[in-house]
Amino acid sequence: MDTSKIWLSPPHMGGKEQQYINEAFLDNWIAPLGPNVNFFEQQLEAFMGQSRFVAALSSGTAALHMALVLLGVKAGDEVLCQSFTFTASANPIVYLGASPVFIDSESESWNMCPLALEAAILARLNAGKKPAAIIAVHLYGMPYKHDEISAIAEKYDIPVMEDSAEALGSIYKNKPCGTLGDIGILSFNGNKIITTSGGGAMVVKEQAVKQHAIFLATQARDNAPHYEHSQIGYNYRMSNICAGIGCGQMEVLPQRVIQKREIHSFYTALLDNLPGVEVFKEYATHSLSNFWLTTITIDTKKSSGRTAEGLRLAFEAENIEARPLWKPLHLQPVFKNALYFGEKVAETLFNTGLCLPSGTGMTDIHKERISSVILRYFN
Ligand SMILES: *Cc1c(COP(=O)(O)O)cnc(C)c1O
């Protein structure tokens, strides 16, 4: 019997990745520049459409950091950030000497609550502190309520940083996630829907902004034969080797979205009729999730004592990885002094939810092992 580890969302190669890497070796493009970097950017630009420009960077976190720099965030500023997210969404605020102000989620998309956002803006304006930026996140691939968030952002003239690290391939009202904010960011970490092993990208509206981002990401070197610098730069460009993996992965991205959505359907059929269990689904037809991870919540009032943690442990006993939802950042020890606006939506999700194994390489045997754990736990 197969008892090998089933991971939450492992890398899934398409087959062409090594070919691009071999070409890089043959031509000695072993550097954070080269034909794979340029081609990967072209592929992403074609995929995103909307006349957007893409700069490939070393990680999603690096992209977030530089995006905040480009949006003008500086020491002493406050940045409004969704609380229900991975810590990488907020860390770059602190890198810049600014402070995060955390915002609760609403229960339909699990993302930034427009009401809590506006309450936070009004409270901070009253305190004489105009927030410098908004960081909204498409968590687990589910698009946030862009129309509502951007209406508030425009009303108070605050730029939006769109964290689309988990949502490559998701769509909001016919527009790809990543193209909705003033700046969008993507991640190609090993667990994301496609990977470059480690990597990220910034999605911007103008060619000149892309060029400036690349300039800053390559140590802000001025045009001179020697090394001349009139600004502080970063070493954040993507390696041509990593980009080679990305070029191969882009060929299978549409297929990966279909596969992630099929995994979501598999779980919906399996779980939706079990007492107290709810599979997280799209709240409107205009909002299409890539279902990077399929997630569920368990209402213990209806589940006869079964819990998300109980199910996680049942998976663990069978060498299957499931994981609690993101712990809201306002509850993290490192952010204990940060301001927070909202109720307990994110906190309740954290206490009742679970991420299920969602790897697109999942085999029928994996599915049988997963089904049998679920059926045993609920019987
Ligand atoms: C993965 C992730 C990031 C960071 O991306 P890295 O490439 O790992 O640095 C940022 N935000 C969210 C929501 C993520 O899931």
mmCIF file of C-alpha atoms and ligand atoms in Angstrom:
data_model
loop_
_atom_site.group_PDB
_atom_site.id
_atom_site.type_symbol
_atom_site.label_atom_id
_atom_site.label_comp_id
_atom_site.label_asym_id
_atom_site.label_seq_id
_atom_site.Cartn_x
_atom_site.Cartn_y
_atom_site.Cartn_z
ATOM 1 C CA MET A 1 0.000 0.000 0.000
ATOM 2 C CA ASP A 2 1.184 3.524 -0.807
ATOM 3 C CA THR A 3 1.919 5.409 2.417
ATOM 4 C CA SER A 4 4.175 8.111 0.929
ATOM 5 C CA LYS A 5 3.632 11.680 2.111
ATOM 6 C CA ILE A 6 0.822 13.628 0.485
ATOM 7 C CA TRP A 7 1.830 17.286 0.646
ATOM 8 C CA LEU A 8 -0.478 20.274 0.810
ATOM 9 C CA SER A 9 0.621 21.830 -2.485
ATOM 10 C CA PRO A 10 3.930 20.504 -3.823
ATOM 11 C CA PRO A 11 5.688 21.722 -6.989
ATOM 12 C CA HIS A 12 4.324 20.154 -10.169
ATOM 13 C CA MET A 13 6.602 20.358 -13.194
ATOM 14 C CA GLY A 14 5.146 20.409 -16.681
ATOM 15 C CA GLY A 15 8.100 18.780 -18.444
ATOM 16 C CA LYS A 16 9.766 21.597 -20.394
ATOM 17 C CA GLU A 17 11.414 23.339 -17.436
ATOM 18 C CA GLN A 18 14.766 21.568 -17.716
ATOM 19 C CA GLN A 19 15.010 22.374 -21.415
ATOM 20 C CA TYR A 20 14.985 26.111 -20.593
ATOM 21 C CA ILE A 21 17.560 25.553 -17.847
ATOM 22 C CA ASN A 22 19.802 23.573 -20.217
ATOM 23 C CA GLU A 23 19.712 26.448 -22.702
ATOM 24 C CA ALA A 24 20.783 28.818 -19.935
ATOM 25 C CA PHE A 25 23.741 26.547 -19.165
ATOM 26 C CA LEU A 26 24.709 26.167 -22.828
ATOM 27 C CA ASP A 27 24.768 29.940 -23.305
ATOM 28 C CA ASN A 28 26.254 30.589 -19.840
ATOM 29 C CA TRP A 29 23.333 32.814 -18.812
ATOM 30 C CA ILE A 30 23.832 31.889 -15.134
ATOM 31 C CA ALA A 31 22.911 35.301 -13.760
ATOM 32 C CA PRO A 32 19.958 37.383 -12.613
ATOM 33 C CA LEU A 33 19.336 38.395 -16.213
ATOM 34 C CA GLY A 34 19.100 36.616 -19.556
ATOM 35 C CA PRO A 35 16.715 35.275 -22.200
ATOM 36 C CA ASN A 36 14.640 33.165 -19.776
ATOM 37 C CA VAL A 37 13.938 36.197 -17.568
ATOM 38 C CA ASN A 38 12.815 38.216 -20.598
ATOM 39 C CA PHE A 39 10.707 35.373 -22.014
ATOM 40 C CA PHE A 40 9.090 34.594 -18.639
ATOM 41 C CA GLU A 41 8.088 38.259 -18.360
ATOM 42 C CA GLN A 42 6.633 38.174 -21.891
ATOM 43 C CA GLN A 43 4.633 35.043 -21.068
ATOM 44 C CA LEU A 44 3.257 36.646 -17.903
ATOM 45 C CA GLU A 45 2.411 39.863 -19.751
ATOM 46 C CA ALA A 46 0.546 37.859 -22.396
ATOM 47 C CA PHE A 47 -1.303 35.899 -19.710
ATOM 48 C CA MET A 48 -2.306 38.974 -17.699
ATOM 49 C CA GLY A 49 -3.259 41.149 -20.698
ATOM 50 C CA GLN A 50 -4.867 44.492 -19.699
ATOM 51 C CA SER A 51 -1.751 46.282 -21.096
ATOM 52 C CA ARG A 52 0.189 45.426 -17.960
ATOM 53 C CA PHE A 53 3.973 45.163 -17.627
ATOM 54 C CA VAL A 54 5.684 42.535 -15.493
ATOM 55 C CA ALA A 55 9.070 42.630 -13.756
ATOM 56 C CA ALA A 56 10.359 39.212 -12.581
ATOM 57 C CA LEU A 57 11.881 39.385 -9.101
ATOM 58 C CA SER A 58 13.529 37.092 -6.573
ATOM 59 C CA SER A 59 10.414 36.521 -4.435
ATOM 60 C CA GLY A 60 6.888 37.698 -3.790
ATOM 61 C CA THR A 61 8.136 39.321 -0.606
ATOM 62 C CA ALA A 62 10.755 41.278 -2.584
ATOM 63 C CA ALA A 63 8.021 42.345 -5.017
ATOM 64 C CA LEU A 64 5.846 43.556 -2.127
ATOM 65 C CA HIS A 65 8.769 45.435 -0.599
ATOM 66 C CA MET A 66 9.626 47.237 -3.845
ATOM 67 C CA ALA A 67 5.964 47.880 -4.648
ATOM 68 C CA LEU A 68 5.581 49.733 -1.351
ATOM 69 C CA VAL A 69 8.726 51.724 -2.184
ATOM 70 C CA LEU A 70 7.243 52.649 -5.581
ATOM 71 C CA LEU A 71 3.962 53.651 -3.939
ATOM 72 C CA GLY A 72 5.945 56.069 -1.752
ATOM 73 C CA VAL A 73 5.619 54.335 1.645
ATOM 74 C CA LYS A 74 8.297 55.607 4.026
ATOM 75 C CA ALA A 75 9.375 55.472 7.671
ATOM 76 C CA GLY A 76 6.664 56.626 10.074
ATOM 77 C CA ASP A 77 3.815 55.913 7.638
ATOM 78 C CA GLU A 78 0.848 53.655 8.357
ATOM 79 C CA VAL A 79 -0.242 50.990 5.872
ATOM 80 C CA LEU A 80 -3.663 49.310 5.984
ATOM 81 C CA CYS A 81 -3.235 45.564 5.567
ATOM 82 C CA GLN A 82 -5.621 42.626 5.504
ATOM 83 C CA SER A 83 -5.145 40.729 8.770
ATOM 84 C CA PHE A 84 -6.145 37.326 7.418
ATOM 85 C CA THR A 85 -3.040 36.521 5.359
ATOM 86 C CA PHE A 86 0.482 35.150 5.388
ATOM 87 C CA THR A 87 2.971 37.292 7.292
ATOM 88 C CA ALA A 88 4.848 38.115 4.051
ATOM 89 C CA SER A 89 1.996 40.492 3.131
ATOM 90 C CA ALA A 90 2.842 42.728 6.095
ATOM 91 C CA ASN A 91 6.566 42.245 6.776
ATOM 92 C CA PRO A 92 7.686 44.710 4.051
ATOM 93 C CA ILE A 93 5.711 47.456 5.809
ATOM 94 C CA VAL A 94 8.036 46.977 8.777
ATOM 95 C CA TYR A 95 11.148 46.741 6.538
ATOM 96 C CA LEU A 96 10.383 50.333 5.529
ATOM 97 C CA GLY A 97 9.975 51.580 9.093
ATOM 98 C CA ALA A 98 6.230 51.998 8.599
ATOM 99 C CA SER A 99 3.488 50.462 10.771
ATOM 100 C CA PRO A 100 0.769 48.028 9.724
ATOM 101 C CA VAL A 101 -2.855 48.727 10.647
ATOM 102 C CA PHE A 102 -4.750 45.455 10.342
ATOM 103 C CA ILE A 103 -8.215 45.082 8.825
ATOM 104 C CA ASP A 104 -10.661 42.204 9.373
ATOM 105 C CA SER A 105 -12.194 40.080 6.596
ATOM 106 C CA GLU A 106 -15.790 39.775 5.423
ATOM 107 C CA SER A 107 -17.315 36.311 5.365
ATOM 108 C CA GLU A 108 -18.069 35.994 1.621
ATOM 109 C CA SER A 109 -14.584 36.241 0.110
ATOM 110 C CA TRP A 110 -12.688 35.875 3.422
ATOM 111 C CA ASN A 111 -10.748 38.966 2.319
ATOM 112 C CA MET A 112 -10.540 42.618 3.355
ATOM 113 C CA CYS A 113 -13.851 43.893 4.739
ATOM 114 C CA PRO A 114 -14.783 47.197 3.027
ATOM 115 C CA LEU A 115 -16.696 48.382 6.117
ATOM 116 C CA ALA A 116 -13.762 47.766 8.450
ATOM 117 C CA LEU A 117 -11.449 49.384 5.895
ATOM 118 C CA GLU A 118 -13.455 52.592 5.765
ATOM 119 C CA ALA A 119 -13.831 52.666 9.563
ATOM 120 C CA ALA A 120 -10.047 52.370 9.862
ATOM 121 C CA ILE A 121 -9.406 55.151 7.352
ATOM 122 C CA LEU A 122 -11.836 57.496 9.109
ATOM 123 C CA ALA A 123 -10.344 56.721 12.528
ATOM 124 C CA ARG A 124 -6.793 57.284 11.322
ATOM 125 C CA LEU A 125 -7.741 60.511 9.511
ATOM 126 C CA ASN A 126 -9.315 61.660 12.778
ATOM 127 C CA ALA A 127 -6.039 60.907 14.527
ATOM 128 C CA GLY A 128 -4.265 63.070 11.946
ATOM 129 C CA LYS A 129 -2.616 60.102 10.185
ATOM 130 C CA LYS A 130 -3.516 59.543 6.554
ATOM 131 C CA PRO A 131 -2.732 55.907 5.623
ATOM 132 C CA ALA A 132 -0.072 55.651 2.901
ATOM 133 C CA ALA A 133 -1.340 52.492 1.161
ATOM 134 C CA ILE A 134 -3.787 49.586 1.305
ATOM 135 C CA ILE A 135 -2.627 45.952 0.976
ATOM 136 C CA ALA A 136 -5.504 43.704 -0.091
ATOM 137 C CA VAL A 137 -5.037 39.973 -0.605
ATOM 138 C CA HIS A 138 -6.795 37.339 -2.735
ATOM 139 C CA LEU A 139 -6.434 34.643 -0.087
ATOM 140 C CA TYR A 140 -6.363 31.022 -1.255
ATOM 141 C CA GLY A 141 -6.989 32.381 -4.767
ATOM 142 C CA MET A 142 -10.386 33.916 -3.961
ATOM 143 C CA PRO A 143 -10.691 37.439 -5.417
ATOM 144 C CA TYR A 144 -11.258 40.149 -2.827
ATOM 145 C CA LYS A 145 -14.166 42.564 -3.292
ATOM 146 C CA HIS A 146 -12.264 44.792 -5.671
ATOM 147 C CA ASP A 147 -15.070 47.184 -6.643
ATOM 148 C CA GLU A 148 -15.877 48.001 -3.023
ATOM 149 C CA ILE A 149 -12.227 48.267 -1.941
ATOM 150 C CA SER A 150 -11.149 50.398 -4.892
ATOM 151 C CA ALA A 151 -14.149 52.746 -4.472
ATOM 152 C CA ILE A 152 -13.003 53.443 -0.902
ATOM 153 C CA ALA A 153 -9.366 53.757 -1.999
ATOM 154 C CA GLU A 154 -10.363 56.328 -4.637
ATOM 155 C CA LYS A 155 -12.637 58.226 -2.262
ATOM 156 C CA TYR A 156 -9.751 58.783 0.165
ATOM 157 C CA ASP A 157 -7.021 58.825 -2.499
ATOM 158 C CA ILE A 158 -4.966 55.913 -1.121
ATOM 159 C CA PRO A 159 -3.107 53.544 -3.501
ATOM 160 C CA VAL A 160 -3.856 49.800 -3.455
ATOM 161 C CA MET A 161 -1.155 47.123 -3.398
ATOM 162 C CA GLU A 162 -2.793 43.954 -4.689
ATOM 163 C CA ASP A 163 -1.237 40.844 -3.131
ATOM 164 C CA SER A 164 -2.028 38.241 -5.784
ATOM 165 C CA ALA A 165 0.628 35.789 -4.576
ATOM 166 C CA GLU A 166 -1.966 33.021 -4.223
ATOM 167 C CA ALA A 167 -4.235 34.051 -7.086
ATOM 168 C CA LEU A 168 -2.400 33.692 -10.407
ATOM 169 C CA GLY A 169 -5.123 32.423 -12.766
ATOM 170 C CA SER A 170 -8.035 33.797 -10.700
ATOM 171 C CA ILE A 171 -10.430 36.235 -12.389
ATOM 172 C CA TYR A 172 -12.540 39.125 -11.110
ATOM 173 C CA LYS A 173 -15.148 40.531 -13.541
ATOM 174 C CA ASN A 174 -13.190 39.300 -16.584
ATOM 175 C CA LYS A 175 -9.891 40.739 -15.338
ATOM 176 C CA PRO A 176 -7.029 38.534 -14.137
ATOM 177 C CA CYS A 177 -6.090 38.918 -10.482
ATOM 178 C CA GLY A 178 -2.786 40.745 -10.334
ATOM 179 C CA THR A 179 -4.051 43.478 -12.682
ATOM 180 C CA LEU A 180 -6.599 45.041 -10.316
ATOM 181 C CA GLY A 181 -4.489 47.160 -7.967
ATOM 182 C CA ASP A 182 -2.280 50.185 -8.589
ATOM 183 C CA ILE A 183 0.509 47.616 -8.360
ATOM 184 C CA GLY A 184 0.017 43.833 -8.238
ATOM 185 C CA ILE A 185 2.425 41.209 -6.996
ATOM 186 C CA LEU A 186 2.767 37.497 -7.754
ATOM 187 C CA SER A 187 4.705 34.711 -6.040
ATOM 188 C CA PHE A 188 6.306 31.632 -7.563
ATOM 189 C CA ASN A 189 7.371 30.016 -4.314
ATOM 190 C CA GLY A 190 7.504 26.223 -4.275
ATOM 191 C CA ASN A 191 3.968 25.804 -2.940
ATOM 192 C CA LYS A 192 2.174 28.243 -5.276
ATOM 193 C CA ILE A 193 0.087 27.249 -8.324
ATOM 194 C CA ILE A 194 3.202 27.519 -10.489
ATOM 195 C CA THR A 195 6.723 27.826 -9.165
ATOM 196 C CA THR A 196 10.208 28.973 -10.106
ATOM 197 C CA SER A 197 11.473 27.264 -6.899
ATOM 198 C CA GLY A 198 11.562 30.747 -5.393
ATOM 199 C CA GLY A 199 10.506 33.892 -7.194
ATOM 200 C CA GLY A 200 8.000 36.653 -7.598
ATOM 201 C CA ALA A 201 6.881 39.425 -9.905
ATOM 202 C CA MET A 202 5.527 42.929 -9.892
ATOM 203 C CA VAL A 203 2.674 43.856 -12.242
ATOM 204 C CA VAL A 204 2.533 47.528 -13.207
ATOM 205 C CA LYS A 205 0.605 49.782 -15.576
ATOM 206 C CA GLU A 206 3.477 51.503 -17.405
ATOM 207 C CA GLN A 207 6.637 50.399 -19.176
ATOM 208 C CA ALA A 208 8.565 53.205 -17.437
ATOM 209 C CA VAL A 209 7.520 51.909 -14.000
ATOM 210 C CA LYS A 210 8.673 48.419 -14.964
ATOM 211 C CA GLN A 211 12.038 49.827 -16.061
ATOM 212 C CA HIS A 212 12.344 51.746 -12.800
ATOM 213 C CA ALA A 213 11.490 48.594 -10.812
ATOM 214 C CA ILE A 214 14.215 46.657 -12.659
ATOM 215 C CA PHE A 215 16.648 49.528 -12.026
ATOM 216 C CA LEU A 216 15.920 49.438 -8.278
ATOM 217 C CA ALA A 217 16.020 45.609 -8.244
ATOM 218 C CA THR A 218 19.551 45.629 -9.720
ATOM 219 C CA GLN A 219 21.194 47.935 -7.147
ATOM 220 C CA ALA A 220 20.053 51.233 -8.715
ATOM 221 C CA ARG A 221 23.138 51.620 -10.872
ATOM 222 C CA ASP A 222 23.275 54.939 -12.727
ATOM 223 C CA ASN A 223 24.387 55.153 -16.348
ATOM 224 C CA ALA A 224 28.186 55.411 -16.047
ATOM 225 C CA PRO A 225 31.181 53.158 -16.842
ATOM 226 C CA HIS A 226 32.072 52.885 -13.145
ATOM 227 C CA TYR A 227 29.557 52.037 -10.409
ATOM 228 C CA GLU A 228 27.656 55.258 -9.740
ATOM 229 C CA HIS A 229 24.668 55.362 -7.357
ATOM 230 C CA SER A 230 22.350 58.226 -6.525
ATOM 231 C CA GLN A 231 19.652 56.087 -4.836
ATOM 232 C CA ILE A 232 19.443 53.035 -2.590
ATOM 233 C CA GLY A 233 18.795 49.896 -4.626
ATOM 234 C CA TYR A 234 18.079 46.240 -3.951
ATOM 235 C CA ASN A 235 19.331 42.896 -5.211
ATOM 236 C CA TYR A 236 15.883 41.569 -6.093
ATOM 237 C CA ARG A 237 16.048 40.467 -9.750
ATOM 238 C CA MET A 238 15.048 36.918 -10.707
ATOM 239 C CA SER A 239 17.789 34.471 -11.696
ATOM 240 C CA ASN A 240 17.812 33.296 -15.322
ATOM 241 C CA ILE A 241 17.883 29.681 -14.010
ATOM 242 C CA CYS A 242 14.756 30.167 -11.902
ATOM 243 C CA ALA A 243 13.083 32.006 -14.790
ATOM 244 C CA GLY A 244 13.726 28.908 -16.942
ATOM 245 C CA ILE A 245 11.541 26.898 -14.567
ATOM 246 C CA GLY A 246 8.926 29.651 -14.854
ATOM 247 C CA CYS A 247 8.974 29.525 -18.684
ATOM 248 C CA GLY A 248 8.160 25.809 -18.564
ATOM 249 C CA GLN A 249 5.523 26.309 -15.864
ATOM 250 C CA MET A 250 3.730 29.032 -17.855
ATOM 251 C CA GLU A 251 3.008 26.460 -20.578
ATOM 252 C CA VAL A 252 0.924 24.448 -18.099
ATOM 253 C CA LEU A 253 -0.629 27.264 -16.031
ATOM 254 C CA PRO A 254 -4.104 27.097 -17.703
ATOM 255 C CA GLN A 255 -4.091 23.333 -17.138
ATOM 256 C CA ARG A 256 -3.090 23.825 -13.474
ATOM 257 C CA VAL A 257 -6.062 26.146 -12.902
ATOM 258 C CA ILE A 258 -8.403 23.486 -14.325
ATOM 259 C CA GLN A 259 -6.760 20.826 -12.137
ATOM 260 C CA LYS A 260 -7.015 22.942 -8.958
ATOM 261 C CA ARG A 261 -10.695 23.524 -9.720
ATOM 262 C CA GLU A 262 -11.246 19.798 -10.276
ATOM 263 C CA ILE A 263 -9.680 19.094 -6.867
ATOM 264 C CA HIS A 264 -12.118 21.615 -5.370
ATOM 265 C CA SER A 265 -15.022 19.751 -7.037
ATOM 266 C CA PHE A 266 -13.694 16.446 -5.702
ATOM 267 C CA TYR A 267 -13.793 17.818 -2.144
ATOM 268 C CA THR A 268 -17.177 19.468 -2.644
ATOM 269 C CA ALA A 269 -18.713 16.135 -3.685
ATOM 270 C CA LEU A 270 -17.037 14.390 -0.769
ATOM 271 C CA LEU A 271 -17.641 16.866 2.034
ATOM 272 C CA ASP A 272 -20.551 19.156 1.371
ATOM 273 C CA ASN A 273 -23.213 16.828 2.774
ATOM 274 C CA LEU A 274 -21.353 16.008 5.965
ATOM 275 C CA PRO A 275 -22.873 17.621 9.061
ATOM 276 C CA GLY A 276 -21.350 20.998 9.930
ATOM 277 C CA VAL A 277 -18.814 20.967 7.075
ATOM 278 C CA GLU A 278 -18.704 23.757 4.541
ATOM 279 C CA VAL A 279 -16.359 23.862 1.555
ATOM 280 C CA PHE A 280 -15.306 27.456 0.822
ATOM 281 C CA LYS A 281 -16.799 28.467 -2.547
ATOM 282 C CA GLU A 282 -17.083 31.435 -4.879
ATOM 283 C CA TYR A 283 -19.664 33.938 -3.626
ATOM 284 C CA ALA A 284 -20.555 35.369 -7.062
ATOM 285 C CA THR A 285 -20.329 34.210 -10.672
ATOM 286 C CA HIS A 286 -18.109 37.175 -11.582
ATOM 287 C CA SER A 287 -15.451 35.935 -9.175
ATOM 288 C CA LEU A 288 -13.448 32.932 -10.326
ATOM 289 C CA SER A 289 -10.943 31.372 -7.914
ATOM 290 C CA ASN A 290 -7.922 29.344 -8.996
ATOM 291 C CA PHE A 291 -8.638 27.369 -5.775
ATOM 292 C CA TRP A 292 -4.919 27.348 -5.012
ATOM 293 C CA LEU A 293 -5.925 25.482 -1.874
ATOM 294 C CA THR A 294 -9.324 23.977 -1.160
ATOM 295 C CA THR A 295 -10.367 25.074 2.315
ATOM 296 C CA ILE A 296 -13.217 24.101 4.614
ATOM 297 C CA THR A 297 -14.753 25.234 7.869
ATOM 298 C CA ILE A 298 -16.357 22.926 10.430
ATOM 299 C CA ASP A 299 -19.188 24.216 12.621
ATOM 300 C CA THR A 300 -18.754 22.232 15.844
ATOM 301 C CA LYS A 301 -22.367 22.915 16.866
ATOM 302 C CA LYS A 302 -23.500 20.719 13.972
ATOM 303 C CA SER A 303 -20.633 18.276 13.631
ATOM 304 C CA SER A 304 -21.076 16.158 16.797
ATOM 305 C CA GLY A 305 -17.707 17.132 18.176
ATOM 306 C CA ARG A 306 -15.674 16.846 14.998
ATOM 307 C CA THR A 307 -13.247 19.707 14.498
ATOM 308 C CA ALA A 308 -10.844 21.036 11.900
ATOM 309 C CA GLU A 309 -7.965 20.143 14.214
ATOM 310 C CA GLY A 310 -9.353 16.627 14.709
ATOM 311 C CA LEU A 311 -9.497 16.134 10.951
ATOM 312 C CA ARG A 312 -5.977 17.547 10.558
ATOM 313 C CA LEU A 313 -4.657 15.009 13.078
ATOM 314 C CA ALA A 314 -6.520 12.181 11.309
ATOM 315 C CA PHE A 315 -4.749 13.186 8.081
ATOM 316 C CA GLU A 316 -1.414 13.470 9.852
ATOM 317 C CA ALA A 317 -1.743 9.908 11.179
ATOM 318 C CA GLU A 318 -1.948 8.761 7.541
ATOM 319 C CA ASN A 319 1.052 10.833 6.415
ATOM 320 C CA ILE A 320 -1.162 13.428 4.708
ATOM 321 C CA GLU A 321 -0.502 17.133 5.166
ATOM 322 C CA ALA A 322 -3.440 19.424 5.962
ATOM 323 C CA ARG A 323 -2.933 22.811 7.594
ATOM 324 C CA PRO A 324 -4.886 25.335 9.680
ATOM 325 C CA LEU A 325 -5.931 28.511 7.862
ATOM 326 C CA TRP A 326 -3.617 31.542 8.135
ATOM 327 C CA LYS A 327 -3.532 32.881 11.680
ATOM 328 C CA PRO A 328 -4.692 36.517 11.503
ATOM 329 C CA LEU A 329 -1.739 38.865 11.760
ATOM 330 C CA HIS A 330 -3.300 41.016 14.501
ATOM 331 C CA LEU A 331 -3.155 37.875 16.698
ATOM 332 C CA GLN A 332 0.520 37.192 15.951
ATOM 333 C CA PRO A 333 2.951 37.932 18.807
ATOM 334 C CA VAL A 334 5.192 39.957 16.480
ATOM 335 C CA PHE A 335 2.312 42.367 15.680
ATOM 336 C CA LYS A 336 0.770 42.537 19.148
ATOM 337 C CA ASN A 337 1.121 46.317 19.301
ATOM 338 C CA ALA A 338 -0.416 46.983 15.875
ATOM 339 C CA LEU A 339 -3.800 48.661 15.470
ATOM 340 C CA TYR A 340 -6.709 46.486 14.360
ATOM 341 C CA PHE A 341 -10.128 47.341 12.924
ATOM 342 C CA GLY A 342 -12.901 44.782 12.688
ATOM 343 C CA GLU A 343 -14.708 42.028 14.491
ATOM 344 C CA LYS A 344 -13.889 38.340 14.748
ATOM 345 C CA VAL A 345 -14.471 37.139 11.186
ATOM 346 C CA ALA A 346 -10.829 36.224 10.470
ATOM 347 C CA GLU A 347 -10.342 34.894 13.994
ATOM 348 C CA THR A 348 -13.391 32.613 13.695
ATOM 349 C CA LEU A 349 -12.192 31.326 10.313
ATOM 350 C CA PHE A 350 -8.805 30.558 11.850
ATOM 351 C CA ASN A 351 -10.450 28.660 14.700
ATOM 352 C CA THR A 352 -12.755 26.564 12.531
ATOM 353 C CA GLY A 353 -10.974 26.144 9.191
ATOM 354 C CA LEU A 354 -8.590 23.780 7.458
ATOM 355 C CA CYS A 355 -6.601 23.739 4.187
ATOM 356 C CA LEU A 356 -6.853 20.394 2.423
ATOM 357 C CA PRO A 357 -4.188 18.749 0.271
ATOM 358 C CA SER A 358 -4.530 20.428 -3.124
ATOM 359 C CA GLY A 359 -1.523 19.377 -5.190
ATOM 360 C CA THR A 360 -2.275 19.237 -8.911
ATOM 361 C CA GLY A 361 -0.120 16.104 -9.181
ATOM 362 C CA MET A 362 -2.612 14.263 -6.956
ATOM 363 C CA THR A 363 -3.244 10.703 -8.208
ATOM 364 C CA ASP A 364 -6.375 8.558 -7.901
ATOM 365 C CA ILE A 365 -4.596 6.582 -5.178
ATOM 366 C CA HIS A 366 -3.953 9.819 -3.269
ATOM 367 C CA LYS A 367 -7.625 10.711 -3.634
ATOM 368 C CA GLU A 368 -8.660 7.320 -2.247
ATOM 369 C CA ARG A 369 -6.369 7.744 0.762
ATOM 370 C CA ILE A 370 -7.755 11.232 1.384
ATOM 371 C CA SER A 371 -11.390 10.063 0.990
ATOM 372 C CA SER A 372 -10.943 7.193 3.377
ATOM 373 C CA VAL A 373 -9.510 9.467 6.105
ATOM 374 C CA ILE A 374 -12.445 11.851 5.688
ATOM 375 C CA LEU A 375 -15.099 9.134 5.638
ATOM 376 C CA ARG A 376 -13.600 7.389 8.661
ATOM 377 C CA TYR A 377 -13.359 10.639 10.614
ATOM 378 C CA PHE A 378 -16.994 11.523 9.954
ATOM 379 C CA ASN A 379 -18.427 8.035 10.488
HETATM 380 C C1 LIG B 1 3.506 33.292 -0.723
HETATM 381 C C2 LIG B 1 2.912 34.575 -0.319
HETATM 382 C C3 LIG B 1 3.649 35.767 -0.318
HETATM 383 C C4 LIG B 1 5.141 35.822 -0.441
HETATM 384 O O1 LIG B 1 5.678 35.277 -1.550
HETATM 385 P P1 LIG B 1 7.176 34.660 -1.516
HETATM 386 O O2 LIG B 1 7.460 34.435 -2.964
HETATM 387 O O3 LIG B 1 7.098 33.398 -0.716
HETATM 388 O O4 LIG B 1 8.086 35.670 -0.905
HETATM 389 C C5 LIG B 1 2.995 36.946 -0.039
HETATM 390 N N1 LIG B 1 1.685 36.971 0.220
HETATM 391 C C6 LIG B 1 0.940 35.849 0.250
HETATM 392 C C7 LIG B 1 -0.519 35.966 0.535
HETATM 393 C C8 LIG B 1 1.529 34.613 -0.003
HETATM 394 O O5 LIG B 1 0.787 33.500 0.062
#
